[in-house]
Coordinates of C-alpha atoms and ligand atoms in Angstrom, one line a residue:
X1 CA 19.1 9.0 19.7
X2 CA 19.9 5.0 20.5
X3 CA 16.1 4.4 21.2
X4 CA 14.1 6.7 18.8
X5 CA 16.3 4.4 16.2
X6 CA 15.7 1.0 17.9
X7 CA 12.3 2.2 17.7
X8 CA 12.7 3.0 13.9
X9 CA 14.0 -0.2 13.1
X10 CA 11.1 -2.2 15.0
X11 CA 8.3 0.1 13.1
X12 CA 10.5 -0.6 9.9
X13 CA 10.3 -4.2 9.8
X14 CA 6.4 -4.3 10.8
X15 CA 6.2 -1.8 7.8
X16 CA 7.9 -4.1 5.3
X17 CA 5.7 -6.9 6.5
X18 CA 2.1 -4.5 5.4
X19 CA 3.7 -3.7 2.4
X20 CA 4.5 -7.0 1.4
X21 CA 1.3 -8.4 1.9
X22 CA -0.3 -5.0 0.2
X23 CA 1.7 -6.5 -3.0
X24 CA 0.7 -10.4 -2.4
X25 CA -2.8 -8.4 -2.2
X26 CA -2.6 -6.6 -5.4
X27 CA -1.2 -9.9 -7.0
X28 CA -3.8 -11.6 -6.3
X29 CA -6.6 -9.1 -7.6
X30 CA -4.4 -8.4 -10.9
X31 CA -2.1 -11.7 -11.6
X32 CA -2.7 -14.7 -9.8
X33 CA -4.8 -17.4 -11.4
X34 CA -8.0 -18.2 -9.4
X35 CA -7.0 -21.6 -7.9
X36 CA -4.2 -19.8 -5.8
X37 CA -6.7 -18.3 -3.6
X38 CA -6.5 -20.8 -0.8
X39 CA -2.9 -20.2 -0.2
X40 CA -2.4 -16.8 -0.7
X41 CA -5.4 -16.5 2.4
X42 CA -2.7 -18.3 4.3
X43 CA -0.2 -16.4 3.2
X44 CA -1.6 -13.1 3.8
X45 CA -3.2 -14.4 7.3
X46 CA 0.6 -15.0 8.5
X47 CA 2.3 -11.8 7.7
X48 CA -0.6 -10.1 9.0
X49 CA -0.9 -11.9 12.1
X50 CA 2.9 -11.0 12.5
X51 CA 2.8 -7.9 12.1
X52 CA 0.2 -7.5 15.0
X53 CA 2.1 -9.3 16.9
X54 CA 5.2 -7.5 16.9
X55 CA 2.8 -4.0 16.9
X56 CA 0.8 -4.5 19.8
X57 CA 4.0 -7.1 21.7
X58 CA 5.2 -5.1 25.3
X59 CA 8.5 -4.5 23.7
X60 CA 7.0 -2.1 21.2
X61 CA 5.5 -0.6 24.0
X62 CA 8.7 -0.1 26.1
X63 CA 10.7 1.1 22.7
X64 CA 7.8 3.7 22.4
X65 CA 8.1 4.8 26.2
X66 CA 12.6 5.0 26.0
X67 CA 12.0 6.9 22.1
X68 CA 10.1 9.7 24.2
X69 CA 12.6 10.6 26.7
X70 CA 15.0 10.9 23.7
X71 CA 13.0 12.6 21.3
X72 CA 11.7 15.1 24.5
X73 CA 13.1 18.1 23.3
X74 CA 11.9 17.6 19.7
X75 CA 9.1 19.8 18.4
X76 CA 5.6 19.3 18.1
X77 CA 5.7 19.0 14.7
X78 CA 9.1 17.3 14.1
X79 CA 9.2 13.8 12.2
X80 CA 10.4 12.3 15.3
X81 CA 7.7 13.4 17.6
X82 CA 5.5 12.8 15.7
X83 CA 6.1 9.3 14.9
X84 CA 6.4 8.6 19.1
X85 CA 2.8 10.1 19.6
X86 CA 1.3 9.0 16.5
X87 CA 2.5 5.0 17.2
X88 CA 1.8 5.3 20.9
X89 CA -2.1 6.2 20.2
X90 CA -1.8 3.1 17.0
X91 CA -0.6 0.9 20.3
X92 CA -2.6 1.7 22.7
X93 CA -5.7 1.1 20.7
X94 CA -4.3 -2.2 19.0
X95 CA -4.0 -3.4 22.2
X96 CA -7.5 -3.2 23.5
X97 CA -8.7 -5.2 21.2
X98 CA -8.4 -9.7 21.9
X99 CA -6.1 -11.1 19.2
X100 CA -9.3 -13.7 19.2
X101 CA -11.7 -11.5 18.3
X102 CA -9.8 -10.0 15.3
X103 CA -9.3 -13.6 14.0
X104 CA -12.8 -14.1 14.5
X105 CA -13.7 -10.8 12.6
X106 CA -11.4 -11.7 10.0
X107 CA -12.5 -15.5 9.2
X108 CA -16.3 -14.7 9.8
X109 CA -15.9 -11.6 7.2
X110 CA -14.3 -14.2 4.5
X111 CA -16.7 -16.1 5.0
X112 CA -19.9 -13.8 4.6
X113 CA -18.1 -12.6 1.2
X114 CA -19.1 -15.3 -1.1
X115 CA -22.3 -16.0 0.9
X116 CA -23.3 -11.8 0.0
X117 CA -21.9 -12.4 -3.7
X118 CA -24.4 -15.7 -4.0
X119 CA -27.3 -13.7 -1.9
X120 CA -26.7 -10.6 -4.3
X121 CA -26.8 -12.7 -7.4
X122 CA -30.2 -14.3 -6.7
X123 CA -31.4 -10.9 -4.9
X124 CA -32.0 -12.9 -1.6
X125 CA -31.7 -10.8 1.3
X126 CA -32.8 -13.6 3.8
X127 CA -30.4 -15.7 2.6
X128 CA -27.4 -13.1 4.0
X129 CA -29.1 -11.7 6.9
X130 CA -27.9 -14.7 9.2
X131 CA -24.3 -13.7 7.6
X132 CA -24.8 -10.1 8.6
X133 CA -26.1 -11.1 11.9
X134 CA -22.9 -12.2 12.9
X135 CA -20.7 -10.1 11.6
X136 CA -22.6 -7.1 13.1
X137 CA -22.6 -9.1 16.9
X138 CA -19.1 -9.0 16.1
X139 CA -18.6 -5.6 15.7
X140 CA -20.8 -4.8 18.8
X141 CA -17.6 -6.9 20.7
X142 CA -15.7 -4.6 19.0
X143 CA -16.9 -1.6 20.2
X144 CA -17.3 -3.3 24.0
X145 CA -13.1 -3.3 23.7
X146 CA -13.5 0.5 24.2
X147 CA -16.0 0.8 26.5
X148 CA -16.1 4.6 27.9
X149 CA -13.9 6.0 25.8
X150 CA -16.4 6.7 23.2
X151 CA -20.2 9.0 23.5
X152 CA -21.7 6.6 21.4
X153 CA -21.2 3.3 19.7
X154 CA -20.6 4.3 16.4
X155 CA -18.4 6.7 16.9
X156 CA -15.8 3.8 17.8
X157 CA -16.2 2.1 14.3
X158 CA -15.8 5.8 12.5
X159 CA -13.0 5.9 14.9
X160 CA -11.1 3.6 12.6
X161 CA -11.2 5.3 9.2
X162 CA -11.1 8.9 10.5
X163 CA -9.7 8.8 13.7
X164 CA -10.6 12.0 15.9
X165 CA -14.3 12.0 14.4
X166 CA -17.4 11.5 16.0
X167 CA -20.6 10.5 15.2
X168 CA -22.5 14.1 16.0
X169 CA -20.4 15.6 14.0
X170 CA -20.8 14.0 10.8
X171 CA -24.7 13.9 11.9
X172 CA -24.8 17.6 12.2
X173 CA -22.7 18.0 8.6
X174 CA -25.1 15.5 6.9
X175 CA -28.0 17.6 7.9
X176 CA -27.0 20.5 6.6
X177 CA -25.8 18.5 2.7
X178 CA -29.5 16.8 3.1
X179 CA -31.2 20.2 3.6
X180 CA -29.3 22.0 0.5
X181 CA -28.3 19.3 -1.5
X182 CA -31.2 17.3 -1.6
X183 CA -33.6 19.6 -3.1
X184 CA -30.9 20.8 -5.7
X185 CA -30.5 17.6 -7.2
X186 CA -33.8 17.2 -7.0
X187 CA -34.5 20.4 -9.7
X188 CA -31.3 19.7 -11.8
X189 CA -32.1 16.0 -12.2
X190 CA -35.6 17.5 -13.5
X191 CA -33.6 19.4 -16.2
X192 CA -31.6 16.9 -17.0
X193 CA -34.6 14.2 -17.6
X194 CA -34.1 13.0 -21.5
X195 CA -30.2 13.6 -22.3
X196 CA -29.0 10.0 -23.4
X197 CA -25.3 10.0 -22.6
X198 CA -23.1 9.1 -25.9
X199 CA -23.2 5.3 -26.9
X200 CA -20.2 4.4 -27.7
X201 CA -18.6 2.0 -28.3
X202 CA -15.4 2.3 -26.7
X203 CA -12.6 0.6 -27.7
X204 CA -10.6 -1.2 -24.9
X205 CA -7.2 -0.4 -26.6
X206 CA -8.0 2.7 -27.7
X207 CA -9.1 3.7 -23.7
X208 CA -6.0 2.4 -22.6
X209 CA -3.9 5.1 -24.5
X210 CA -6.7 7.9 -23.2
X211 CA -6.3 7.2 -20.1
X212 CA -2.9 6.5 -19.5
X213 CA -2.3 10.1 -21.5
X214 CA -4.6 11.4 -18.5
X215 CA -2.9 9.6 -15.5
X216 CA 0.1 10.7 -17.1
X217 CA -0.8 14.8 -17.4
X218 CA -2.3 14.4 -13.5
X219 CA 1.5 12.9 -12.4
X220 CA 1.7 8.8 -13.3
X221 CA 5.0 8.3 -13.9
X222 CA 6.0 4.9 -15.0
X223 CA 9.4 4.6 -13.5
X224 CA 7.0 4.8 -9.9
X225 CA 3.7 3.1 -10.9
X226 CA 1.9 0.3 -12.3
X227 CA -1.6 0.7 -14.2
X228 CA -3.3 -2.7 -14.4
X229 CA -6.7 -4.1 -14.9
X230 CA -9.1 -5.4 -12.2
X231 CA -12.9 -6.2 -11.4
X232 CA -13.2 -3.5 -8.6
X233 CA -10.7 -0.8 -9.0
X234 CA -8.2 0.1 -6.1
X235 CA -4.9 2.1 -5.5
X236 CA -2.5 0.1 -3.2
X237 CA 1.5 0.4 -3.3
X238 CA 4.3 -1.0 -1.5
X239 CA 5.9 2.6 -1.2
X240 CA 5.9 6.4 -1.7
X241 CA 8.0 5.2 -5.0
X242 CA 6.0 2.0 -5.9
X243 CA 2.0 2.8 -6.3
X244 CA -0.2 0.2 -7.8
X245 CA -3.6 1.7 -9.5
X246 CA -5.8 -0.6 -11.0
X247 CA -8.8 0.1 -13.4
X248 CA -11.6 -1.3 -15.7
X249 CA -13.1 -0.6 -18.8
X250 CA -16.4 -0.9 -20.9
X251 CA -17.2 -0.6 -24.2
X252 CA -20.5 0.8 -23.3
X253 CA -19.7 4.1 -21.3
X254 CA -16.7 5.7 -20.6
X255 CA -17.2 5.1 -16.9
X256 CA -13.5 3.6 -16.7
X257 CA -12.0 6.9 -17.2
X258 CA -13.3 8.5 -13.7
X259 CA -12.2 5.0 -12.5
X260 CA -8.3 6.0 -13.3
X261 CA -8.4 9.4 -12.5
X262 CA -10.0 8.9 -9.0
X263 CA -7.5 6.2 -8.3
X264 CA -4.8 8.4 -9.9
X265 CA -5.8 11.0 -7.4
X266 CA -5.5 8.3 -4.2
X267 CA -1.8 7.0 -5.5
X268 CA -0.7 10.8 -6.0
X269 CA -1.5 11.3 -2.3
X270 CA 0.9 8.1 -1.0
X271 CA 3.3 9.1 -4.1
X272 CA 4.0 12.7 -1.9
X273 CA 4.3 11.8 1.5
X274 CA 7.4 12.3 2.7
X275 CA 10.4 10.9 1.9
X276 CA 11.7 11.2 5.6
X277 CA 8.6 9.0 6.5
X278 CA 9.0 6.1 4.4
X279 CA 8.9 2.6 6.4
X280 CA 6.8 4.1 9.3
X281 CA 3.7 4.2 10.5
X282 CA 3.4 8.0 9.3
X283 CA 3.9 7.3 5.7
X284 CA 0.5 7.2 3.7
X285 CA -2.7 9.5 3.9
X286 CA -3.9 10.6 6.9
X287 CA -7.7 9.1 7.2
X288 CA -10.4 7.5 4.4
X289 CA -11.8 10.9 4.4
X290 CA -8.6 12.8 3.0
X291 CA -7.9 10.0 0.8
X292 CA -11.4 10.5 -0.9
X293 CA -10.3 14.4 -0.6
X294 CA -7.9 13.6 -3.0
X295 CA -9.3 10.6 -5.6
X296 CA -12.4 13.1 -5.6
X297 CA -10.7 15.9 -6.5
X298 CA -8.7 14.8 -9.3
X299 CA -11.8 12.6 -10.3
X300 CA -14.7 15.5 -10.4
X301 CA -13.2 18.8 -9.5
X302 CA -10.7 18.6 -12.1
X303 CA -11.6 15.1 -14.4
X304 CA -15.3 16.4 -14.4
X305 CA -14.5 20.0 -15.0
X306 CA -14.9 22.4 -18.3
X307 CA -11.2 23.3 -18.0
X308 CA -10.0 19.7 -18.1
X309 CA -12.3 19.0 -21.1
X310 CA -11.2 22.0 -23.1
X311 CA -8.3 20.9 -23.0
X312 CA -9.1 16.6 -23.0
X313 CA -12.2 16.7 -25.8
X314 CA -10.0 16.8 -28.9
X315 CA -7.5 14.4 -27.9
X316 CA -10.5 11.9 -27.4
X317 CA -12.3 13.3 -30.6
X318 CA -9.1 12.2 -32.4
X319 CA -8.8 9.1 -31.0
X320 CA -13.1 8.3 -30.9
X321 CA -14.6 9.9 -33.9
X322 CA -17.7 8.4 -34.3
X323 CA -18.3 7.7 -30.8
X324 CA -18.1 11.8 -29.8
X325 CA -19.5 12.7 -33.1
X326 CA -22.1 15.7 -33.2
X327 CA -19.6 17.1 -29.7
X328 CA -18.2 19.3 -28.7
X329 CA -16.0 20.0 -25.4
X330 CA -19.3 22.3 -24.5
X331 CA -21.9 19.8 -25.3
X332 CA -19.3 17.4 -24.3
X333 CA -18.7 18.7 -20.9
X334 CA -22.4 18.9 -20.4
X335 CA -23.0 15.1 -20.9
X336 CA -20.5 14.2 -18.8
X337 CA -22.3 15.5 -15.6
X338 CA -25.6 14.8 -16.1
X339 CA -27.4 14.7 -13.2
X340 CA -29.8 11.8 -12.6
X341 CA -30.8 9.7 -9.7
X342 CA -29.7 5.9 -9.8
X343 CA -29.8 2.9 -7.5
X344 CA -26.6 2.1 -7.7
X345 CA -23.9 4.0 -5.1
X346 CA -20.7 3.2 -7.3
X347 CA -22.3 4.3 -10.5
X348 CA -23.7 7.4 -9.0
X349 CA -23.2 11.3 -10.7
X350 CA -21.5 13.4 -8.8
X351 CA -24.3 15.9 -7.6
X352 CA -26.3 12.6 -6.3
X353 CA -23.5 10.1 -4.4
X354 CA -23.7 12.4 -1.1
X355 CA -27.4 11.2 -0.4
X356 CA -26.3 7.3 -0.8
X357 CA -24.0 8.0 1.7
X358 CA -26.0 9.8 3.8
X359 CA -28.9 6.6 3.5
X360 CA -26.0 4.4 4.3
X361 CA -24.8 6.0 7.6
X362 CA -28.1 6.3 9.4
X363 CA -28.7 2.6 8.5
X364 CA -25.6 1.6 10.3
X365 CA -26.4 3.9 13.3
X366 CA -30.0 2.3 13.6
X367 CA -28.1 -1.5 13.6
X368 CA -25.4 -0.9 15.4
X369 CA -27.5 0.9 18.2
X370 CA -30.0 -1.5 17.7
X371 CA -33.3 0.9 17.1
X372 CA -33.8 -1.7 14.2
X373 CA -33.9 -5.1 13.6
X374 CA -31.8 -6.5 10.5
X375 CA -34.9 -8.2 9.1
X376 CA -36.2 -4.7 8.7
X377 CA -33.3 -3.3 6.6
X378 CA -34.3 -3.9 3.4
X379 CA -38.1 -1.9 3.8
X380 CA -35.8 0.6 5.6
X381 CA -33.5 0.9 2.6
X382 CA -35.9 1.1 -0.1
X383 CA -38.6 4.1 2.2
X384 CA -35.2 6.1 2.2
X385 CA -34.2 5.2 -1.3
X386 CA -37.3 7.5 -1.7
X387 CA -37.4 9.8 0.6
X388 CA -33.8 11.1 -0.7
X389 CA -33.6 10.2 -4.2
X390 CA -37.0 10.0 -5.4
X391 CA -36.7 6.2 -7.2
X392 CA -38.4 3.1 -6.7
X393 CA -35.8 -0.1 -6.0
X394 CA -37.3 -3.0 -7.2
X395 CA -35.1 -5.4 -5.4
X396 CA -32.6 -6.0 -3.1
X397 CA -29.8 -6.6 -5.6
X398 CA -30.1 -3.5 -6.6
X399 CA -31.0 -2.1 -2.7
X400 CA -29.8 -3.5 0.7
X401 CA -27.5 -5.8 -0.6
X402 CA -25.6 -3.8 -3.6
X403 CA -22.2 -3.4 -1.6
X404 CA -19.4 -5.4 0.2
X405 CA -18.8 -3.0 2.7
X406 CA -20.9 -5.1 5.4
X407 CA -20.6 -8.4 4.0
X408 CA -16.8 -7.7 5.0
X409 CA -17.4 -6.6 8.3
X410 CA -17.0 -2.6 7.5
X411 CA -19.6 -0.6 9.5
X412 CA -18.7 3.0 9.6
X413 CA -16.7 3.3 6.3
X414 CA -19.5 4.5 4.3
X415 CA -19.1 8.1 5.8
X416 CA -15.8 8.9 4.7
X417 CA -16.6 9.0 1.6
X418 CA -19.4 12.1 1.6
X419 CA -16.5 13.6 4.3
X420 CA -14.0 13.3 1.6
X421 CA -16.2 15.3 -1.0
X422 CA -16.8 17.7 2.1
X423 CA -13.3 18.1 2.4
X424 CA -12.0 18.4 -0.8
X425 CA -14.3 20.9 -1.5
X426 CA -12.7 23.2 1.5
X427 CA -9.4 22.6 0.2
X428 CA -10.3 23.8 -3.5
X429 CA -11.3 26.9 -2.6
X430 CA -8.1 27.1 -0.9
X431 CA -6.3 26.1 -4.1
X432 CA -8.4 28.6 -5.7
X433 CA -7.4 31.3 -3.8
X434 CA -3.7 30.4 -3.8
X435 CA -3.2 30.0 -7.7
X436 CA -5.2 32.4 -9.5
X437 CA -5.0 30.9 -12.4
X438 CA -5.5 27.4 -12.4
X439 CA -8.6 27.3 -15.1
X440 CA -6.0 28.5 -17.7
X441 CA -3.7 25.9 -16.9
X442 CA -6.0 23.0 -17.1
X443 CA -6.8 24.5 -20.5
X444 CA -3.0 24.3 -21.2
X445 CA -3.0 20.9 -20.4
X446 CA -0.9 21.6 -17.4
X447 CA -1.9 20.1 -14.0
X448 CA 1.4 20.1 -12.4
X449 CA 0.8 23.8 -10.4
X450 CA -2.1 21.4 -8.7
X451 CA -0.3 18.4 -8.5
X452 CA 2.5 20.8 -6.4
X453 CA 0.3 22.7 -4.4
X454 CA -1.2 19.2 -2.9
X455 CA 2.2 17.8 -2.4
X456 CA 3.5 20.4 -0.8
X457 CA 0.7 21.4 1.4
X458 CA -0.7 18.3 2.1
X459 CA 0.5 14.9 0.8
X460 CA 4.2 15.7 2.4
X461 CA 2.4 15.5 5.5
X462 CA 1.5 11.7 5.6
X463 CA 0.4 10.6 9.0
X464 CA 1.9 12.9 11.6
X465 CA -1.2 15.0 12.6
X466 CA -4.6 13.8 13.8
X467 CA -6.9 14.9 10.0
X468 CA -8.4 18.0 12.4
X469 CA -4.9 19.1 12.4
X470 CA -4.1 18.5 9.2
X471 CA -7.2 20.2 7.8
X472 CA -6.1 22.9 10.0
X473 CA -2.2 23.1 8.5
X474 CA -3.9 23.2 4.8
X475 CA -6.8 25.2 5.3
X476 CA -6.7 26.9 8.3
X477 CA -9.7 25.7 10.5
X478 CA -9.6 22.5 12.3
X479 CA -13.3 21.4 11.3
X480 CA -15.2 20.2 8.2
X481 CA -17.1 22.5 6.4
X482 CA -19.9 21.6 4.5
X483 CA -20.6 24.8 2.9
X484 CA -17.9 25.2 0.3
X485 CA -19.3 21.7 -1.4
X486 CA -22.8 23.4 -1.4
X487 CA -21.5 26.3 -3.5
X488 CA -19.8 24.5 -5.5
X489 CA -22.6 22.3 -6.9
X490 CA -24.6 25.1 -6.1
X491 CA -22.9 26.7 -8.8
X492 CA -21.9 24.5 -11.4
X493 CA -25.3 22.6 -11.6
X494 CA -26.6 26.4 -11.6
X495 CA -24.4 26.9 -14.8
X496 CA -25.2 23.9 -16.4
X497 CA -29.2 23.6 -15.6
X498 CA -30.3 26.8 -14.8
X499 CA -31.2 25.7 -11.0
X500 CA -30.0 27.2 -7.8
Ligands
LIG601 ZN1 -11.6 6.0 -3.5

């Protein structure tokens, strides 16, 4: 197999070149000092502009085309392929698009960062929207590159996070969450009105050991990963044997903790692929969507789960006495899903984060099909704001301009994220049905028949399967089902408040 290796070798060396500006990424978030900025853009500008070159250069293309005639007689589902089909549709799409206009994405999106982090400051929408502007014509270009191939314009940017989907799809599924969910938070938030969630303080140090103890029991294993500290928490690697989560903590709430375990959850997926994929294009997770699959599920399904605290609560009593005083893991488990709408996407409960989502992905439909004009976003923003979560924004701050998705140029990323809680749901019940007796082991302290199942079914998959593939390997149906989600907050906001 002369080619399929040549092919290897080329896909190799473009794979070191990611991963080695994944790590001059994380360095910079984590260790470098502030005035290294300037040259570390450089830095990062050249590997990646070299490895697009060699990705999308004709030889790639004519390695691609001689690796098929060898690898003809492999199956579908062999490593080998895979990787062939896989790369060829990563080519072919690469190479639609003018290296010009990515540069021109790239620069125009660092530059609209610090003009949304000054706008966002002073709560001055105006003074981004020319910012936006241009970053959104850009991404009109974009989607011009792929002119029909595509129903409808948005479904090219969704295209890029979770390849395979399209637009009427996640429509038709965020329907159906806005018809049940809506109203269910809704009543449980109603209950919920008056708990005051517990004080604290929290000591730093004393989080540290928590948490670590957590990421630990979930799979962190230090001779593998790296814990660090950061602003805006991320999971990045260089490596199925080199993951890189970052956190943050307050003193105030112990909002850090969810932090961890949802990045614990994202690393554990990269941490499983494969090891036959390593240094390809196949080895990490499959789309955005499965990612948040998996940070979600480690993060609510187990992290915000009675089980987890039964076994959790007197490990944190011990280490916080005053701070959990008057608690139990009941009472404890109680306040740590309370259910109440908020303004703020990242700091949203579990029950409530699908509706910001939802608010998000029909704003970027109306800009990017141009049925409204930017100026009108923020009224737009705030009449929604109501419509789904019932609460008053009393600026842009804390509205329109609250996240970096669009200031970077990332239109069509919001959706993932409700598709990942979609998803993780189906593949819990799943899990459910496969280990009958997971609760117990949670209680034991045990999350390793979990952490196997996932690996095994899932994670070891990496990228050699479209995710309606995938989802059809783990779960037996090729499309997202919104229903098992439903139940499941159906039921556990049912237990906890009394509302169905
Ligand atoms: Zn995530």
């Amino acid at each position: 197999m002369g080619a399929y290796d040549d092919l290897k070798a080329r896909l190799g060396e473009i794979n070191d070149l990611h991963s080695s500006a994944a790590i001059l990424d994380w360095d910079q978030h984590v260790m470098m000092p502030a005035r290294g900025a300037a040259i570390r853009a450089e830095q990062l500008a050249t590997l990646g502009n070299l490895a697009h070159e060699m990705f999308v250069d004709d030889e790639t293309g004519r390695l691609l085309d001689a690796a098929a005639s060898s690898v003809d007689s492999q199956p579908y589902d062999s490593d080998e392929a895979s990787l062939v089909r896989v790369t060829r549709r990563d080519w072919e799409k690469a190479r639609r698009i003018p290296s010009e206009l990515t540069a021109d994405m790239t620069r125009q999106a660092s530059l609209a960062i610090p003009i949304w982090v000054e706008a966002r400051r002073t709560s001055d929408y105006k003074a981004f929207l020319p910012a936006l502007q241009r970053n959104l014509d850009l991404r009109k270009r974009y989607v011009e590159c792929f002119e029909g191939t595509f129903d409808e314009a948005y479904d090219v940017l969704l295209d890029d996070y979770e390849p395979g989907m399209r637009t009427a799809e996640v429509r038709h599924l965020f329907d159906y969450v806005k018809e049940h969910q809506a109203p269910l938070v809704r009543r449980a938030a109603e209950a919920a009105a008056g708990v005051t969630p517990p004080a604290g303080p929290w000591d730093i140090d004393t989080q540290k050991i928590f948490e670590l103890e957590v990421a630990k029991a979930f799979g962190f294993d230090e001779d593998a990963w790296r814990l660090d500290k950061t602003v805006h928490p991320f999971a990045t690697g260089a490596g199925s044997q080199d993951i890189r989560i970052t956190t943050r903590y307050f003193t105030d709430h112990l909002g850090g903790l969810f932090g961890t375990m949802h990045e614990t959850g994202h690393g554990l997926y990269e941490h499983q692929v494969s090891p036959t994929l390593e240094r390809t294009p196949l080895g990490s997770g499959v789309s955005l969507g499965f990612h948040e699959s998996q940070s979600r599920m480690w993060e609510n399904l187990v992290g915000r789960g009675r089980p987890f605290w039964r076994h959790f609560f007197p490990r944190l009593a011990e280490l916080f006495p005053s701070a959990t005083a008057g608690f139990d893991s009941e009472s404890w488990y109680r306040v740590m899903n309370t259910v109440e709408p908020s303004l703020i996407r990242v700091e949203a409960d579990e029950a409530t984060y699908n509706l910001h989502i939802i608010l998000r992905f029909e704003l970027e439909q109306a800009m990017i099909n141009g049925t409204i004009a930017l100026a009108d976003l923020p009224g737009e923003w705030n009449r929604l704001m109501w419509e789904y979560l019932g609460i008053e924004v009393p600026d842009d701050a804390n509205g329109v301009l609250q996240d970096t998705h669009w200031a970077g140029g990332s239109i069509g990323y919001f959706p993932t994220y409700a598709l990942g809680n979609l998803i993780g749901a189906q593949v819990w019940s799943r899990i459910e049905a496969d280990i009958p007796n997971l609760t117990a082991s949670f209680e034991a302290g045990d999350f390793a028949p979990l952490r196997t199942w996932l690996g095994s079914h899932l994670h070891v998959l990496g990228r050699k399967f479209t995710p309606a593939e995938t989802l059809e390997r783990v779960v037996g149906t090729s499309s997202i089902d919104p229903a098992p989600y439903v139940a499941y907050l159906r039921d556990k906001l049912g237990d906890l408040y009394g509302v169905a």
